[in-house]
Short mmCIF file of C-alpha atoms in Angstrom, two decimals:
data_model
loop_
_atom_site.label_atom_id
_atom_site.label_comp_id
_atom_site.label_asym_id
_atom_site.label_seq_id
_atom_site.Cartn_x
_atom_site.Cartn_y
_atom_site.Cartn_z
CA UNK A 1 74.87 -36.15 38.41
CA UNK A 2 75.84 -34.36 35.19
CA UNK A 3 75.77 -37.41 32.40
CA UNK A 4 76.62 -37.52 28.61
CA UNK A 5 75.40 -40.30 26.86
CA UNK A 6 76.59 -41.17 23.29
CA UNK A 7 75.19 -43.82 20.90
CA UNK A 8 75.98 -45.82 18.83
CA UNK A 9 79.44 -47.30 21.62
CA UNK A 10 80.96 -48.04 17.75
CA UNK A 11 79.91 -47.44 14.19
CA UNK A 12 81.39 -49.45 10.74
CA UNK A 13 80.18 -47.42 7.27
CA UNK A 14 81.76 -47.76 3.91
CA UNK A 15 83.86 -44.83 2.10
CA UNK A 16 81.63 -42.18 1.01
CA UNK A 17 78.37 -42.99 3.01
CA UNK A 18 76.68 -40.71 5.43
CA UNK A 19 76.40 -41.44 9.57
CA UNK A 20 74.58 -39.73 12.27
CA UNK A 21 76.06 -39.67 16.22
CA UNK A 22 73.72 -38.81 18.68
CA UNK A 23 74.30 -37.39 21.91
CA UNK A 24 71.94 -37.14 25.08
CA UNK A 25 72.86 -35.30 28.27
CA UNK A 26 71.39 -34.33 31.65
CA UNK A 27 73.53 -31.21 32.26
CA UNK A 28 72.97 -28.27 34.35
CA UNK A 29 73.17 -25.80 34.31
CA UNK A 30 73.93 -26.00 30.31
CA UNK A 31 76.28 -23.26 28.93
CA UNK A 32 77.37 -25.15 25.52
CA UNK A 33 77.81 -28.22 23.45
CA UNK A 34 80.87 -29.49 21.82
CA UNK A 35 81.82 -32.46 19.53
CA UNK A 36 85.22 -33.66 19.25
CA UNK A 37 87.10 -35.61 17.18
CA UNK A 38 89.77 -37.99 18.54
CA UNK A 39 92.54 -39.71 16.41
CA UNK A 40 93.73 -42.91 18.09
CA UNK A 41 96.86 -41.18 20.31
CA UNK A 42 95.84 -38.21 19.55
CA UNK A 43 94.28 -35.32 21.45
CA UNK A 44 90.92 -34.30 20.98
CA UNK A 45 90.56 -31.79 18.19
CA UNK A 46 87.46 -29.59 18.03
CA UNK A 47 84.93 -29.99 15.48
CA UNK A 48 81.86 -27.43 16.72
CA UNK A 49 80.91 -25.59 19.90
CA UNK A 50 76.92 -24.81 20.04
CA UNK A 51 75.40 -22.29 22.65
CA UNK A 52 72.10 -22.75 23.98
CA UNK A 53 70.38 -20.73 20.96
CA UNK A 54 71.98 -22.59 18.04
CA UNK A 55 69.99 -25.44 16.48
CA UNK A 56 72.60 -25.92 13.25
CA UNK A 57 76.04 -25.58 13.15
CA UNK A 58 78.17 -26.65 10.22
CA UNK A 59 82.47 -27.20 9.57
CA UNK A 60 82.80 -28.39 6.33
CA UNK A 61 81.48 -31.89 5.66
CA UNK A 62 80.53 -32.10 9.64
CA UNK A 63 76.92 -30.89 10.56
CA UNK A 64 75.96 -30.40 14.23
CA UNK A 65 72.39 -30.24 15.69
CA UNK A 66 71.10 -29.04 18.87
CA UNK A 67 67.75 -30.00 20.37
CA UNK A 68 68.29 -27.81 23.98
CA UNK A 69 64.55 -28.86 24.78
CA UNK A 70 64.83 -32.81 24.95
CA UNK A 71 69.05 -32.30 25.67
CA UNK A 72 69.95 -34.12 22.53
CA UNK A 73 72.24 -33.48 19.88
CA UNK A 74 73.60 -35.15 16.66
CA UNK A 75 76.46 -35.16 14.12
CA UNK A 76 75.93 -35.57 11.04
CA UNK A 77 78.90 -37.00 8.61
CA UNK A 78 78.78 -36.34 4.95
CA UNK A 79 80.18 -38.41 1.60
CA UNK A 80 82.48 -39.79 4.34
CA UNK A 81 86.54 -40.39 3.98
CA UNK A 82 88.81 -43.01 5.65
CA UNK A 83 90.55 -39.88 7.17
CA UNK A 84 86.96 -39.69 9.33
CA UNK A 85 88.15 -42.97 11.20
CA UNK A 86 88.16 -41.81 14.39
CA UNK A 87 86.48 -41.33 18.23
CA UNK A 88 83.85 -38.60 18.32
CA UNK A 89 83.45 -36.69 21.90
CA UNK A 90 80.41 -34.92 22.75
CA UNK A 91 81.51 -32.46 25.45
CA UNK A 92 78.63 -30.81 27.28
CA UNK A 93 79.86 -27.63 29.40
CA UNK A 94 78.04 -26.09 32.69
CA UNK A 95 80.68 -23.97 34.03
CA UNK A 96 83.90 -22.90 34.00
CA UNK A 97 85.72 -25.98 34.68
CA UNK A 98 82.72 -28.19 34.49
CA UNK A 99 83.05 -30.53 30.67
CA UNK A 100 81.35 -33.62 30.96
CA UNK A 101 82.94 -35.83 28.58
CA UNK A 102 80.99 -38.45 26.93
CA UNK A 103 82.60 -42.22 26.42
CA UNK A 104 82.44 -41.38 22.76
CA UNK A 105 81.33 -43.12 19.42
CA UNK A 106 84.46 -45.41 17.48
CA UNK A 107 83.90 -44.80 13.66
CA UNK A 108 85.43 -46.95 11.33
CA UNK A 109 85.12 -45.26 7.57
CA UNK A 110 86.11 -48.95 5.57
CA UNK A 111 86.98 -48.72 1.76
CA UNK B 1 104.43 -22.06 20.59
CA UNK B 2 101.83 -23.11 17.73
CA UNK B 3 99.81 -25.46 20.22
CA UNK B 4 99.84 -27.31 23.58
CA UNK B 5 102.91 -29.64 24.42
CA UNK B 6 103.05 -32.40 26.50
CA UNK B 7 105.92 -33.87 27.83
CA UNK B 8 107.07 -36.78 27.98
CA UNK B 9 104.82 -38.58 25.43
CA UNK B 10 105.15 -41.99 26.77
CA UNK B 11 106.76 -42.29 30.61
CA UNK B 12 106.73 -46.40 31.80
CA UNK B 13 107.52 -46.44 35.88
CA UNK B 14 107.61 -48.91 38.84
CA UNK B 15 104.84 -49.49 41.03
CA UNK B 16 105.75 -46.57 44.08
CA UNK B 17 107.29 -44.03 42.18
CA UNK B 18 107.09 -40.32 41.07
CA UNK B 19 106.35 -39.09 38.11
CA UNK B 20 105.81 -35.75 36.84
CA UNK B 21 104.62 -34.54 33.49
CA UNK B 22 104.28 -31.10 32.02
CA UNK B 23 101.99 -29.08 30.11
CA UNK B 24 103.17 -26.09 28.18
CA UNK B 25 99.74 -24.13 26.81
CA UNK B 26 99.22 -22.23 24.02
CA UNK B 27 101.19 -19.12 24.66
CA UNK B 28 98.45 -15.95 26.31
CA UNK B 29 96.30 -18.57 27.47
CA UNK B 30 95.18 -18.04 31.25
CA UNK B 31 93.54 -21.20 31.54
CA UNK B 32 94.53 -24.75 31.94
CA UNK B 33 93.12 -28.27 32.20
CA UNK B 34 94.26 -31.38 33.05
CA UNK B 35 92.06 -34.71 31.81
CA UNK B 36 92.94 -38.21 32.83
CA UNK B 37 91.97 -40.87 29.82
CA UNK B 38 91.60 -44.52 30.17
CA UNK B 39 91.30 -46.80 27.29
CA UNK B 40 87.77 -46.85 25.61
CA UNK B 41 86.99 -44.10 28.01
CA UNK B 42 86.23 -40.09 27.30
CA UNK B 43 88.70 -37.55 29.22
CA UNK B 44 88.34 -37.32 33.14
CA UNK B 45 88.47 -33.63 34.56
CA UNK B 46 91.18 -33.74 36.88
CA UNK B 47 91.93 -29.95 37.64
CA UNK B 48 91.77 -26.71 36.50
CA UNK B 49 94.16 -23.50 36.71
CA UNK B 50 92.70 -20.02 35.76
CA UNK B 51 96.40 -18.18 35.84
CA UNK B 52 98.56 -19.46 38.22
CA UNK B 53 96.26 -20.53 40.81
CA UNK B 54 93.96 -23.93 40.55
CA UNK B 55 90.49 -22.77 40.50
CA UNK B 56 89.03 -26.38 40.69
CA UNK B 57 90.81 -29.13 41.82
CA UNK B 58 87.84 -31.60 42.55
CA UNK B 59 88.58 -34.06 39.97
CA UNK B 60 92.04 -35.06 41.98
CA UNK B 61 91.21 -38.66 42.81
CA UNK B 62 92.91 -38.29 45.56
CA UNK B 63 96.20 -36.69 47.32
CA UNK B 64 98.93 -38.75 45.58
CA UNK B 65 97.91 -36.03 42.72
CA UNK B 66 99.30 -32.64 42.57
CA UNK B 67 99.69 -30.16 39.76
CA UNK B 68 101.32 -26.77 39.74
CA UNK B 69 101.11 -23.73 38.01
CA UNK B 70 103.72 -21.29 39.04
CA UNK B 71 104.24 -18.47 36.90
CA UNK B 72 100.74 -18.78 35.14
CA UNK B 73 101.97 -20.89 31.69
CA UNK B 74 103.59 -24.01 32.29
CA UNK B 75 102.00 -26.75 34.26
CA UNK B 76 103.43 -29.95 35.92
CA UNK B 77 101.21 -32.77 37.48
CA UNK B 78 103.23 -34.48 39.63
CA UNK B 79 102.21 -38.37 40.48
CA UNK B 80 103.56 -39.79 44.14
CA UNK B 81 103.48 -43.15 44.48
CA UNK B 82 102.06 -44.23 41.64
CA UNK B 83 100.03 -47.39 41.12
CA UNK B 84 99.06 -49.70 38.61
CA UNK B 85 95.56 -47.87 38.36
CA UNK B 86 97.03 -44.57 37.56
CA UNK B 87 97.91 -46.20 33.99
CA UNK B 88 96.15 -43.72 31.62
CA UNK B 89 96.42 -41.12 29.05
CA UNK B 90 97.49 -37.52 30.50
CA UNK B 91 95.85 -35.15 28.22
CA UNK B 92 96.41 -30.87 29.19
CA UNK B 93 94.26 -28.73 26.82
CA UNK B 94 94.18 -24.69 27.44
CA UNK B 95 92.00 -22.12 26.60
CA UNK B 96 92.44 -17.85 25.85
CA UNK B 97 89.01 -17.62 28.26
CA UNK B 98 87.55 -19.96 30.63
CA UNK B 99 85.25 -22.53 29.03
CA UNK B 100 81.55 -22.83 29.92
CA UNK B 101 81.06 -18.71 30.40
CA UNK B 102 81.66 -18.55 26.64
CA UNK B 103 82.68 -20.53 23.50
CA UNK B 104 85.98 -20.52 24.35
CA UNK B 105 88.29 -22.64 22.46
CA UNK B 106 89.39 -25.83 23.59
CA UNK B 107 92.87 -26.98 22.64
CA UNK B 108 94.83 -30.48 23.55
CA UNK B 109 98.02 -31.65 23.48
CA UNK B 110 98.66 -35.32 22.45
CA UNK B 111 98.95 -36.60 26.04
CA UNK B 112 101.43 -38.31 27.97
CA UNK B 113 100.64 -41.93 27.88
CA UNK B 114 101.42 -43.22 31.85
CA UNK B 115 101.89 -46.98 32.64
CA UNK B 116 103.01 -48.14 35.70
CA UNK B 117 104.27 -51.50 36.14
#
């Protein structure tokens, strides 16, 4: 069964500090990885989408890696604002209706 | 229009009714998703429509859900005999290209937030 795992559940850092999500998935076939960013009542807004040959992929102060080898991949937050608060999705895609959503990671950016 | 809209945005119902909520994509794009979200919980594939027709409707959880597609734009999931359980978050998101075959774009609307009574 196609699985995306997402740690840490929740995540509490002050204004301006850096934080790394990580994402593991058993997926397959893979066709690409995506990290989303969730406003509470909001709809997912999309930060990256990775293909299988991308390691790095940056959008501003957002920095995603891809490890296709061991199925993992991170985000990486920089000098981080309260605007950040939110849920982050990692989306892993094997078709073309087939997203596996992960359960997400809550951050809290605290001034 | 400028992105996907979803209406209504909150819909509160009795225990046995219908309910139907709509999706109107991002104008040109051919295909359509509908997620299911419960609280603390990522989006839920429910079904998806590549033009007017649903390509995959496996995630249906069962046959109380519907969703149509008519003329290839706007959507409408339609809910029959709704139950407490089918309290959730409604989210539609479309895309100019099917996702998964390339990087196709993802977009959302805001949901329609369902509770049933």
């Amino acid at each position: 069964k196609n699985q995306v795992e997402q740690s840490p559940q929740s995540l509490i850092i002050l204004e301006g500090k850096n934080c790394t999500l990580q994402c593991n998935y058993t997926v397959s076939p893979f066709s690409n990885l995506r990290w989303y960013k969730q406003d509470t009542g909001r709809g997912p807004v999309s930060l990256t989408i990775m293909t299988f040959s991308e390691n790095t992929k940056s959008n501003g102060r957002y920095t995603a890696t891809l490890d296709a080898d061991t199925k993992q991949s991170s985000l990486h937050i920089t000098a981080s604002q309260l605007s950040d608060s939110a849920s982050y999705i990692c989306v892993v895609s094997s078709g073309y209706s087939t997203l596996t959503f992960g359960k997400g990671t809550m951050l809290l950016v605290s001034p | 229009g400028a992105g996907v809209s979803q209406t209504p945005s909150n819909k509160v119902t009795e225990k046995g009714k219908y309910v139907e909520l709509r999706c109107d994509p991002i104008s040109g794009h051919t295909a359509l998703y509908w997620y299911r979200q419960s609280l603390g919980q990522g989006p839920e594939f429910l079904i998806y429509f590549q033009g007017t027709g649903a390509a995959d409707d496996s995630g249906l959880p069962n046959d109380r859900f519907f969703a149509v597609r008519p003329e290839g734009s706007v959507s409408t999931l339609k809910i029959q005999r709704t139950e407490r359980g089918d309290s959730a978050v409604y989210l539609c998101a479309s895309s100019q290209v099917a996702s998964g075959v390339n990087t196709g774009e993802l977009f959302f609307g805001e949901g329609s937030r369902l509770t049933v009574l």
